[in-house]
């Protein structure tokens, strides 16, 4: 088990990360509005599974492969950037809708909801890099098993992420209702979100590491 100040420090970092808007948050909000809280929670389980995958890779040292093989990292980076561009286009395209705007969509199965949540998280190479570069800073080799500390901190990050995203899932419809009564805010939010997503995609495409 990590030292107390390491756990507290890592918890604050994890909280700051989950509160930063990104593909996971956009997907969960969109799915929760379109298909309801249960669909949002199932999607969140898929996102959490992605965190577990990366956390286990980091704990057992497999994530190092992404750092040593540029092509593997670049493949994930480019795929993630393309996904952000797709989300941005959906926001700003003619007759496009805001992620917070209630709309009718074909209902996805629970399996597809889980899979899309899982893939959304896997397509962000920063998650892998985060676990490889961040976890070691909060581990004290002389304070017990490095593997145990890595797993403990990893699950701490996952618990924080799931807790915050659960609140987001249940708040999505409230936010949507508030914005729907103010059409001008919906339009501004849509273009603002599209601009931010395009910016994130550009940054991801030009960021070598």
PDB file of N, CA, C and O in Angstrom, residues 16 36 40 43 56 58 66 71 78 106 117-118 121 144 154 159 169 171 185 187 198:
ATOM      1  N   UNK A  16      -8.265  15.956 -11.034  1.00  0.00           N
ATOM      2  CA  UNK A  16      -8.068  16.996 -12.030  1.00  0.00           C
ATOM      3  C   UNK A  16      -8.171  16.444 -13.440  1.00  0.00           C
ATOM      4  O   UNK A  16      -8.727  17.090 -14.340  1.00  0.00           O
ATOM      5  N   UNK A  36     -30.558   7.593 -22.143  1.00  0.00           N
ATOM      6  CA  UNK A  36     -30.912   7.502 -20.737  1.00  0.00           C
ATOM      7  C   UNK A  36     -29.758   7.133 -19.815  1.00  0.00           C
ATOM      8  O   UNK A  36     -28.655   6.790 -20.262  1.00  0.00           O
ATOM      9  N   UNK A  40     -25.973   5.313 -20.209  1.00  0.00           N
ATOM     10  CA  UNK A  40     -24.777   6.052 -19.823  1.00  0.00           C
ATOM     11  C   UNK A  40     -23.914   5.266 -18.853  1.00  0.00           C
ATOM     12  O   UNK A  40     -22.680   5.255 -18.963  1.00  0.00           O
ATOM     13  N   UNK A  43     -22.171   2.435 -20.661  1.00  0.00           N
ATOM     14  CA  UNK A  43     -21.046   3.003 -21.401  1.00  0.00           C
ATOM     15  C   UNK A  43     -19.891   3.315 -20.465  1.00  0.00           C
ATOM     16  O   UNK A  43     -18.721   3.108 -20.807  1.00  0.00           O
ATOM     17  N   UNK A  56      -3.439  -2.238 -15.806  1.00  0.00           N
ATOM     18  CA  UNK A  56      -2.764  -3.532 -15.683  1.00  0.00           C
ATOM     19  C   UNK A  56      -1.530  -3.582 -16.572  1.00  0.00           C
ATOM     20  O   UNK A  56      -0.493  -4.129 -16.185  1.00  0.00           O
ATOM     21  N   UNK A  58       0.342  -1.048 -17.394  1.00  0.00           N
ATOM     22  CA  UNK A  58       1.368  -0.237 -16.744  1.00  0.00           C
ATOM     23  C   UNK A  58       1.952  -0.973 -15.554  1.00  0.00           C
ATOM     24  O   UNK A  58       3.174  -0.978 -15.343  1.00  0.00           O
ATOM     25  N   UNK A  66       4.696   0.770 -25.799  1.00  0.00           N
ATOM     26  CA  UNK A  66       4.195   1.924 -26.543  1.00  0.00           C
ATOM     27  C   UNK A  66       5.210   3.056 -26.574  1.00  0.00           C
ATOM     28  O   UNK A  66       5.250   3.840 -27.517  1.00  0.00           O
ATOM     29  N   UNK A  71       5.820   3.550 -33.800  1.00  0.00           N
ATOM     30  CA  UNK A  71       4.690   3.256 -34.665  1.00  0.00           C
ATOM     31  C   UNK A  71       3.455   2.895 -33.846  1.00  0.00           C
ATOM     32  O   UNK A  71       2.339   3.305 -34.182  1.00  0.00           O
ATOM     33  N   UNK A  78      -2.965   8.810 -33.826  1.00  0.00           N
ATOM     34  CA  UNK A  78      -3.683   9.209 -35.031  1.00  0.00           C
ATOM     35  C   UNK A  78      -5.141   8.748 -34.965  1.00  0.00           C
ATOM     36  O   UNK A  78      -6.061   9.489 -35.338  1.00  0.00           O
ATOM     37  N   UNK A 106     -31.041   5.849 -32.918  1.00  0.00           N
ATOM     38  CA  UNK A 106     -31.312   4.428 -32.813  1.00  0.00           C
ATOM     39  C   UNK A 106     -30.715   3.903 -31.510  1.00  0.00           C
ATOM     40  O   UNK A 106     -29.578   4.207 -31.164  1.00  0.00           O
ATOM     41  N   UNK A 117     -17.770   2.438 -25.251  1.00  0.00           N
ATOM     42  CA  UNK A 117     -17.120   3.080 -24.115  1.00  0.00           C
ATOM     43  C   UNK A 117     -15.688   2.599 -23.955  1.00  0.00           C
ATOM     44  O   UNK A 117     -14.765   3.382 -23.694  1.00  0.00           O
ATOM     45  N   UNK A 118     -15.497   1.297 -24.136  1.00  0.00           N
ATOM     46  CA  UNK A 118     -14.172   0.690 -24.014  1.00  0.00           C
ATOM     47  C   UNK A 118     -13.230   1.235 -25.093  1.00  0.00           C
ATOM     48  O   UNK A 118     -12.100   1.648 -24.808  1.00  0.00           O
ATOM     49  N   UNK A 121     -12.076   4.912 -24.745  1.00  0.00           N
ATOM     50  CA  UNK A 121     -10.984   5.090 -23.788  1.00  0.00           C
ATOM     51  C   UNK A 121      -9.667   4.561 -24.351  1.00  0.00           C
ATOM     52  O   UNK A 121      -8.611   5.181 -24.177  1.00  0.00           O
ATOM     53  N   UNK A 144       7.268  -1.169   0.168  1.00  0.00           N
ATOM     54  CA  UNK A 144       6.491  -2.365  -0.123  1.00  0.00           C
ATOM     55  C   UNK A 144       6.566  -2.725  -1.598  1.00  0.00           C
ATOM     56  O   UNK A 144       7.349  -2.156  -2.363  1.00  0.00           O
ATOM     57  N   UNK A 154      -3.659   2.647  -9.235  1.00  0.00           N
ATOM     58  CA  UNK A 154      -4.439   2.534 -10.461  1.00  0.00           C
ATOM     59  C   UNK A 154      -5.925   2.402 -10.173  1.00  0.00           C
ATOM     60  O   UNK A 154      -6.756   3.079 -10.792  1.00  0.00           O
ATOM     61  N   UNK A 159     -11.597   4.452  -9.486  1.00  0.00           N
ATOM     62  CA  UNK A 159     -12.725   4.730  -8.589  1.00  0.00           C
ATOM     63  C   UNK A 159     -13.124   6.204  -8.669  1.00  0.00           C
ATOM     64  O   UNK A 159     -14.305   6.548  -8.748  1.00  0.00           O
ATOM     65  N   UNK A 169     -23.124  11.517 -15.762  1.00  0.00           N
ATOM     66  CA  UNK A 169     -24.177  10.760 -16.451  1.00  0.00           C
ATOM     67  C   UNK A 169     -25.557  11.176 -15.956  1.00  0.00           C
ATOM     68  O   UNK A 169     -26.482  11.406 -16.740  1.00  0.00           O
ATOM     69  N   UNK A 171     -26.332  13.952 -14.475  1.00  0.00           N
ATOM     70  CA  UNK A 171     -26.562  15.392 -14.616  1.00  0.00           C
ATOM     71  C   UNK A 171     -26.770  15.803 -16.062  1.00  0.00           C
ATOM     72  O   UNK A 171     -27.216  16.925 -16.328  1.00  0.00           O
ATOM     73  N   UNK A 185     -27.722  29.631 -26.496  1.00  0.00           N
ATOM     74  CA  UNK A 185     -26.658  28.983 -25.742  1.00  0.00           C
ATOM     75  C   UNK A 185     -26.332  27.611 -26.323  1.00  0.00           C
ATOM     76  O   UNK A 185     -25.178  27.177 -26.324  1.00  0.00           O
ATOM     77  N   UNK A 187     -26.510  26.840 -29.489  1.00  0.00           N
ATOM     78  CA  UNK A 187     -25.721  27.074 -30.684  1.00  0.00           C
ATOM     79  C   UNK A 187     -24.289  27.472 -30.338  1.00  0.00           C
ATOM     80  O   UNK A 187     -23.333  26.956 -30.934  1.00  0.00           O
ATOM     81  N   UNK A 198     -11.655  20.177 -32.302  1.00  0.00           N
ATOM     82  CA  UNK A 198     -10.709  20.327 -33.409  1.00  0.00           C
ATOM     83  C   UNK A 198      -9.319  20.699 -32.881  1.00  0.00           C
ATOM     84  O   UNK A 198      -8.295  20.206 -33.360  1.00  0.00           O
TER      85      UNK A 198
END
